Amino acid sequence: MILATYLPIFRAHELRIFQKNVETIRPDQVVVCVDYFFDEGQSDMLRPYLLPGASLIVGNWRNRTTCLLRLVKMVAEEGDGVVVDSDVIISKKLVEIDRRLDLPIYTLRMASGGIKE
């Protein structure tokens, strides 16, 4: 399974939250798409938050949807995966739900009251 997220560079600190998802899901591959990246000097800003072994896609699209669609396309081409907001913590139940759904692509939405474990 691919676990992917997207975020603007000024929210790089949220990768600490996303790290919890990596530890919970234990995916085969981790991909992070960072928007508003326009200068190599910004690498210093990202470095403290980068996840070991994660693939990094950077660009200056200034558009959240562009990041999301890049990741959705990649997951669709490479197989099973999930794209999650960088500041959302995934339930351990997702792995079992994903296995049972056995779908190439789907979306998950949180109910207004959240999900109770």
JSON list of C-alpha atoms in Angstrom, two decimals:
[
{"chain": "A", "resi": 1, "resn": "MET", "atom": "CA", "xyz": [0.00, 0.00, 0.00]},
{"chain": "A", "resi": 2, "resn": "ILE", "atom": "CA", "xyz": [1.10, 3.55, -0.78]},
{"chain": "A", "resi": 3, "resn": "LEU", "atom": "CA", "xyz": [0.43, 6.14, 1.91]},
{"chain": "A", "resi": 4, "resn": "ALA", "atom": "CA", "xyz": [0.59, 9.67, 0.54]},
{"chain": "A", "resi": 5, "resn": "THR", "atom": "CA", "xyz": [-0.05, 13.21, 1.70]},
{"chain": "A", "resi": 6, "resn": "TYR", "atom": "CA", "xyz": [0.13, 16.72, 0.31]},
{"chain": "A", "resi": 7, "resn": "LEU", "atom": "CA", "xyz": [0.75, 20.04, 2.02]},
{"chain": "A", "resi": 8, "resn": "PRO", "atom": "CA", "xyz": [2.12, 23.52, 1.44]},
{"chain": "A", "resi": 9, "resn": "ILE", "atom": "CA", "xyz": [5.69, 23.98, 2.62]},
{"chain": "A", "resi": 10, "resn": "PHE", "atom": "CA", "xyz": [4.64, 26.37, 5.36]},
{"chain": "A", "resi": 11, "resn": "ARG", "atom": "CA", "xyz": [2.80, 23.45, 7.02]},
{"chain": "A", "resi": 12, "resn": "ALA", "atom": "CA", "xyz": [5.81, 21.12, 6.96]},
{"chain": "A", "resi": 13, "resn": "HIS", "atom": "CA", "xyz": [5.48, 20.66, 10.72]},
{"chain": "A", "resi": 14, "resn": "GLU", "atom": "CA", "xyz": [2.33, 18.58, 10.02]},
{"chain": "A", "resi": 15, "resn": "LEU", "atom": "CA", "xyz": [4.59, 15.80, 8.76]},
{"chain": "A", "resi": 16, "resn": "ARG", "atom": "CA", "xyz": [5.08, 14.96, 12.44]},
{"chain": "A", "resi": 17, "resn": "ILE", "atom": "CA", "xyz": [1.36, 14.14, 12.57]},
{"chain": "A", "resi": 18, "resn": "PHE", "atom": "CA", "xyz": [1.59, 12.21, 9.30]},
{"chain": "A", "resi": 19, "resn": "GLN", "atom": "CA", "xyz": [4.44, 10.16, 10.80]},
{"chain": "A", "resi": 20, "resn": "LYS", "atom": "CA", "xyz": [1.88, 8.65, 13.18]},
{"chain": "A", "resi": 21, "resn": "ASN", "atom": "CA", "xyz": [-0.06, 7.39, 10.15]},
{"chain": "A", "resi": 22, "resn": "VAL", "atom": "CA", "xyz": [3.08, 5.82, 8.72]},
{"chain": "A", "resi": 23, "resn": "GLU", "atom": "CA", "xyz": [3.67, 4.03, 12.03]},
{"chain": "A", "resi": 24, "resn": "THR", "atom": "CA", "xyz": [0.02, 2.88, 12.20]},
{"chain": "A", "resi": 25, "resn": "ILE", "atom": "CA", "xyz": [-0.49, 1.78, 8.59]},
{"chain": "A", "resi": 26, "resn": "ARG", "atom": "CA", "xyz": [3.08, 0.58, 7.90]},
{"chain": "A", "resi": 27, "resn": "PRO", "atom": "CA", "xyz": [2.76, 1.14, 4.14]},
{"chain": "A", "resi": 28, "resn": "ASP", "atom": "CA", "xyz": [5.10, -0.29, 1.51]},
{"chain": "A", "resi": 29, "resn": "GLN", "atom": "CA", "xyz": [5.72, 3.20, 0.17]},
{"chain": "A", "resi": 30, "resn": "VAL", "atom": "CA", "xyz": [5.33, 6.74, 1.56]},
{"chain": "A", "resi": 31, "resn": "VAL", "atom": "CA", "xyz": [4.95, 9.76, -0.72]},
{"chain": "A", "resi": 32, "resn": "VAL", "atom": "CA", "xyz": [4.84, 13.42, 0.30]},
{"chain": "A", "resi": 33, "resn": "CYS", "atom": "CA", "xyz": [3.86, 16.16, -2.16]},
{"chain": "A", "resi": 34, "resn": "VAL", "atom": "CA", "xyz": [4.95, 19.65, -1.08]},
{"chain": "A", "resi": 35, "resn": "ASP", "atom": "CA", "xyz": [3.54, 22.76, -2.75]},
{"chain": "A", "resi": 36, "resn": "TYR", "atom": "CA", "xyz": [4.93, 26.32, -2.74]},
{"chain": "A", "resi": 37, "resn": "PHE", "atom": "CA", "xyz": [8.44, 24.94, -3.11]},
{"chain": "A", "resi": 38, "resn": "PHE", "atom": "CA", "xyz": [10.27, 27.31, -5.45]},
{"chain": "A", "resi": 39, "resn": "ASP", "atom": "CA", "xyz": [13.84, 27.52, -4.18]},
{"chain": "A", "resi": 40, "resn": "GLU", "atom": "CA", "xyz": [16.35, 24.82, -3.18]},
{"chain": "A", "resi": 41, "resn": "GLY", "atom": "CA", "xyz": [17.07, 26.88, -0.06]},
{"chain": "A", "resi": 42, "resn": "GLN", "atom": "CA", "xyz": [13.66, 25.76, 1.21]},
{"chain": "A", "resi": 43, "resn": "SER", "atom": "CA", "xyz": [15.07, 22.25, 1.61]},
{"chain": "A", "resi": 44, "resn": "ASP", "atom": "CA", "xyz": [16.50, 23.37, 4.95]},
{"chain": "A", "resi": 45, "resn": "MET", "atom": "CA", "xyz": [12.97, 24.18, 6.06]},
{"chain": "A", "resi": 46, "resn": "LEU", "atom": "CA", "xyz": [11.75, 20.70, 5.14]},
{"chain": "A", "resi": 47, "resn": "ARG", "atom": "CA", "xyz": [14.72, 18.65, 6.34]},
{"chain": "A", "resi": 48, "resn": "PRO", "atom": "CA", "xyz": [13.75, 18.42, 10.05]},
{"chain": "A", "resi": 49, "resn": "TYR", "atom": "CA", "xyz": [10.33, 17.02, 9.13]},
{"chain": "A", "resi": 50, "resn": "LEU", "atom": "CA", "xyz": [11.14, 14.63, 6.28]},
{"chain": "A", "resi": 51, "resn": "LEU", "atom": "CA", "xyz": [10.26, 11.01, 6.88]},
{"chain": "A", "resi": 52, "resn": "PRO", "atom": "CA", "xyz": [13.06, 8.47, 6.32]},
{"chain": "A", "resi": 53, "resn": "GLY", "atom": "CA", "xyz": [12.55, 6.60, 3.06]},
{"chain": "A", "resi": 54, "resn": "ALA", "atom": "CA", "xyz": [9.67, 8.77, 1.86]},
{"chain": "A", "resi": 55, "resn": "SER", "atom": "CA", "xyz": [9.50, 9.82, -1.79]},
{"chain": "A", "resi": 56, "resn": "LEU", "atom": "CA", "xyz": [9.27, 13.59, -2.11]},
{"chain": "A", "resi": 57, "resn": "ILE", "atom": "CA", "xyz": [7.51, 15.51, -4.88]},
{"chain": "A", "resi": 58, "resn": "VAL", "atom": "CA", "xyz": [8.02, 19.27, -4.79]},
{"chain": "A", "resi": 59, "resn": "GLY", "atom": "CA", "xyz": [6.69, 22.06, -6.95]},
{"chain": "A", "resi": 60, "resn": "ASN", "atom": "CA", "xyz": [5.25, 25.55, -6.99]},
{"chain": "A", "resi": 61, "resn": "TRP", "atom": "CA", "xyz": [1.76, 24.80, -8.32]},
{"chain": "A", "resi": 62, "resn": "ARG", "atom": "CA", "xyz": [0.07, 27.09, -5.75]},
{"chain": "A", "resi": 63, "resn": "ASN", "atom": "CA", "xyz": [-2.89, 24.76, -5.98]},
{"chain": "A", "resi": 64, "resn": "ARG", "atom": "CA", "xyz": [-3.86, 22.06, -3.52]},
{"chain": "A", "resi": 65, "resn": "THR", "atom": "CA", "xyz": [-5.88, 20.20, -6.15]},
{"chain": "A", "resi": 66, "resn": "THR", "atom": "CA", "xyz": [-2.84, 19.83, -8.41]},
{"chain": "A", "resi": 67, "resn": "CYS", "atom": "CA", "xyz": [-0.89, 18.12, -5.61]},
{"chain": "A", "resi": 68, "resn": "LEU", "atom": "CA", "xyz": [-3.83, 15.88, -4.80]},
{"chain": "A", "resi": 69, "resn": "LEU", "atom": "CA", "xyz": [-4.40, 14.85, -8.43]},
{"chain": "A", "resi": 70, "resn": "ARG", "atom": "CA", "xyz": [-0.70, 14.02, -8.89]},
{"chain": "A", "resi": 71, "resn": "LEU", "atom": "CA", "xyz": [-0.91, 11.67, -5.94]},
{"chain": "A", "resi": 72, "resn": "VAL", "atom": "CA", "xyz": [-4.22, 10.12, -6.99]},
{"chain": "A", "resi": 73, "resn": "LYS", "atom": "CA", "xyz": [-2.80, 9.48, -10.48]},
{"chain": "A", "resi": 74, "resn": "MET", "atom": "CA", "xyz": [0.32, 7.89, -9.01]},
{"chain": "A", "resi": 75, "resn": "VAL", "atom": "CA", "xyz": [-1.66, 5.63, -6.68]},
{"chain": "A", "resi": 76, "resn": "ALA", "atom": "CA", "xyz": [-4.01, 4.63, -9.51]},
{"chain": "A", "resi": 77, "resn": "GLU", "atom": "CA", "xyz": [-1.07, 3.74, -11.77]},
{"chain": "A", "resi": 78, "resn": "GLU", "atom": "CA", "xyz": [0.96, 1.89, -9.14]},
{"chain": "A", "resi": 79, "resn": "GLY", "atom": "CA", "xyz": [-1.80, 0.01, -7.34]},
{"chain": "A", "resi": 80, "resn": "ASP", "atom": "CA", "xyz": [-3.24, 0.15, -3.86]},
{"chain": "A", "resi": 81, "resn": "GLY", "atom": "CA", "xyz": [-2.92, 3.28, -1.77]},
{"chain": "A", "resi": 82, "resn": "VAL", "atom": "CA", "xyz": [-4.49, 6.09, 0.16]},
{"chain": "A", "resi": 83, "resn": "VAL", "atom": "CA", "xyz": [-4.01, 9.86, 0.11]},
{"chain": "A", "resi": 84, "resn": "VAL", "atom": "CA", "xyz": [-4.68, 11.59, 3.41]},
{"chain": "A", "resi": 85, "resn": "ASP", "atom": "CA", "xyz": [-4.46, 15.19, 4.60]},
{"chain": "A", "resi": 86, "resn": "SER", "atom": "CA", "xyz": [-1.22, 15.77, 6.46]},
{"chain": "A", "resi": 87, "resn": "ASP", "atom": "CA", "xyz": [-2.99, 16.75, 9.69]},
{"chain": "A", "resi": 88, "resn": "VAL", "atom": "CA", "xyz": [-5.41, 13.79, 9.89]},
{"chain": "A", "resi": 89, "resn": "ILE", "atom": "CA", "xyz": [-4.68, 10.74, 12.02]},
{"chain": "A", "resi": 90, "resn": "ILE", "atom": "CA", "xyz": [-5.85, 7.47, 10.45]},
{"chain": "A", "resi": 91, "resn": "SER", "atom": "CA", "xyz": [-7.49, 4.74, 12.49]},
{"chain": "A", "resi": 92, "resn": "LYS", "atom": "CA", "xyz": [-5.74, 1.37, 12.69]},
{"chain": "A", "resi": 93, "resn": "LYS", "atom": "CA", "xyz": [-8.96, -0.05, 11.25]},
{"chain": "A", "resi": 94, "resn": "LEU", "atom": "CA", "xyz": [-8.16, 1.44, 7.83]},
{"chain": "A", "resi": 95, "resn": "VAL", "atom": "CA", "xyz": [-5.88, -1.45, 6.91]},
{"chain": "A", "resi": 96, "resn": "GLU", "atom": "CA", "xyz": [-8.69, -3.97, 7.41]},
{"chain": "A", "resi": 97, "resn": "ILE", "atom": "CA", "xyz": [-11.27, -1.71, 5.73]},
{"chain": "A", "resi": 98, "resn": "ASP", "atom": "CA", "xyz": [-8.97, -1.25, 2.74]},
{"chain": "A", "resi": 99, "resn": "ARG", "atom": "CA", "xyz": [-8.42, -5.00, 2.42]},
{"chain": "A", "resi": 100, "resn": "ARG", "atom": "CA", "xyz": [-12.15, -5.73, 2.54]},
{"chain": "A", "resi": 101, "resn": "LEU", "atom": "CA", "xyz": [-13.11, -3.02, 0.07]},
{"chain": "A", "resi": 102, "resn": "ASP", "atom": "CA", "xyz": [-10.65, -4.32, -2.52]},
{"chain": "A", "resi": 103, "resn": "LEU", "atom": "CA", "xyz": [-11.27, -1.27, -4.72]},
{"chain": "A", "resi": 104, "resn": "PRO", "atom": "CA", "xyz": [-8.75, 0.52, -6.92]},
{"chain": "A", "resi": 105, "resn": "ILE", "atom": "CA", "xyz": [-9.77, 3.94, -5.60]},
{"chain": "A", "resi": 106, "resn": "TYR", "atom": "CA", "xyz": [-12.24, 5.35, -3.10]},
{"chain": "A", "resi": 107, "resn": "THR", "atom": "CA", "xyz": [-12.66, 8.29, -0.74]},
{"chain": "A", "resi": 108, "resn": "LEU", "atom": "CA", "xyz": [-13.18, 8.42, 3.01]},
{"chain": "A", "resi": 109, "resn": "ARG", "atom": "CA", "xyz": [-15.01, 11.24, 4.67]},
{"chain": "A", "resi": 110, "resn": "MET", "atom": "CA", "xyz": [-15.21, 11.91, 8.36]},
{"chain": "A", "resi": 111, "resn": "ALA", "atom": "CA", "xyz": [-18.65, 12.31, 9.86]},
{"chain": "A", "resi": 112, "resn": "SER", "atom": "CA", "xyz": [-19.25, 15.58, 11.64]},
{"chain": "A", "resi": 113, "resn": "GLY", "atom": "CA", "xyz": [-18.84, 13.88, 15.02]},
{"chain": "A", "resi": 114, "resn": "GLY", "atom": "CA", "xyz": [-15.68, 12.06, 13.99]},
{"chain": "A", "resi": 115, "resn": "ILE", "atom": "CA", "xyz": [-14.98, 8.35, 14.13]},
{"chain": "A", "resi": 116, "resn": "LYS", "atom": "CA", "xyz": [-15.04, 6.56, 17.46]},
{"chain": "A", "resi": 117, "resn": "GLU", "atom": "CA", "xyz": [-12.67, 3.63, 17.96]}
]
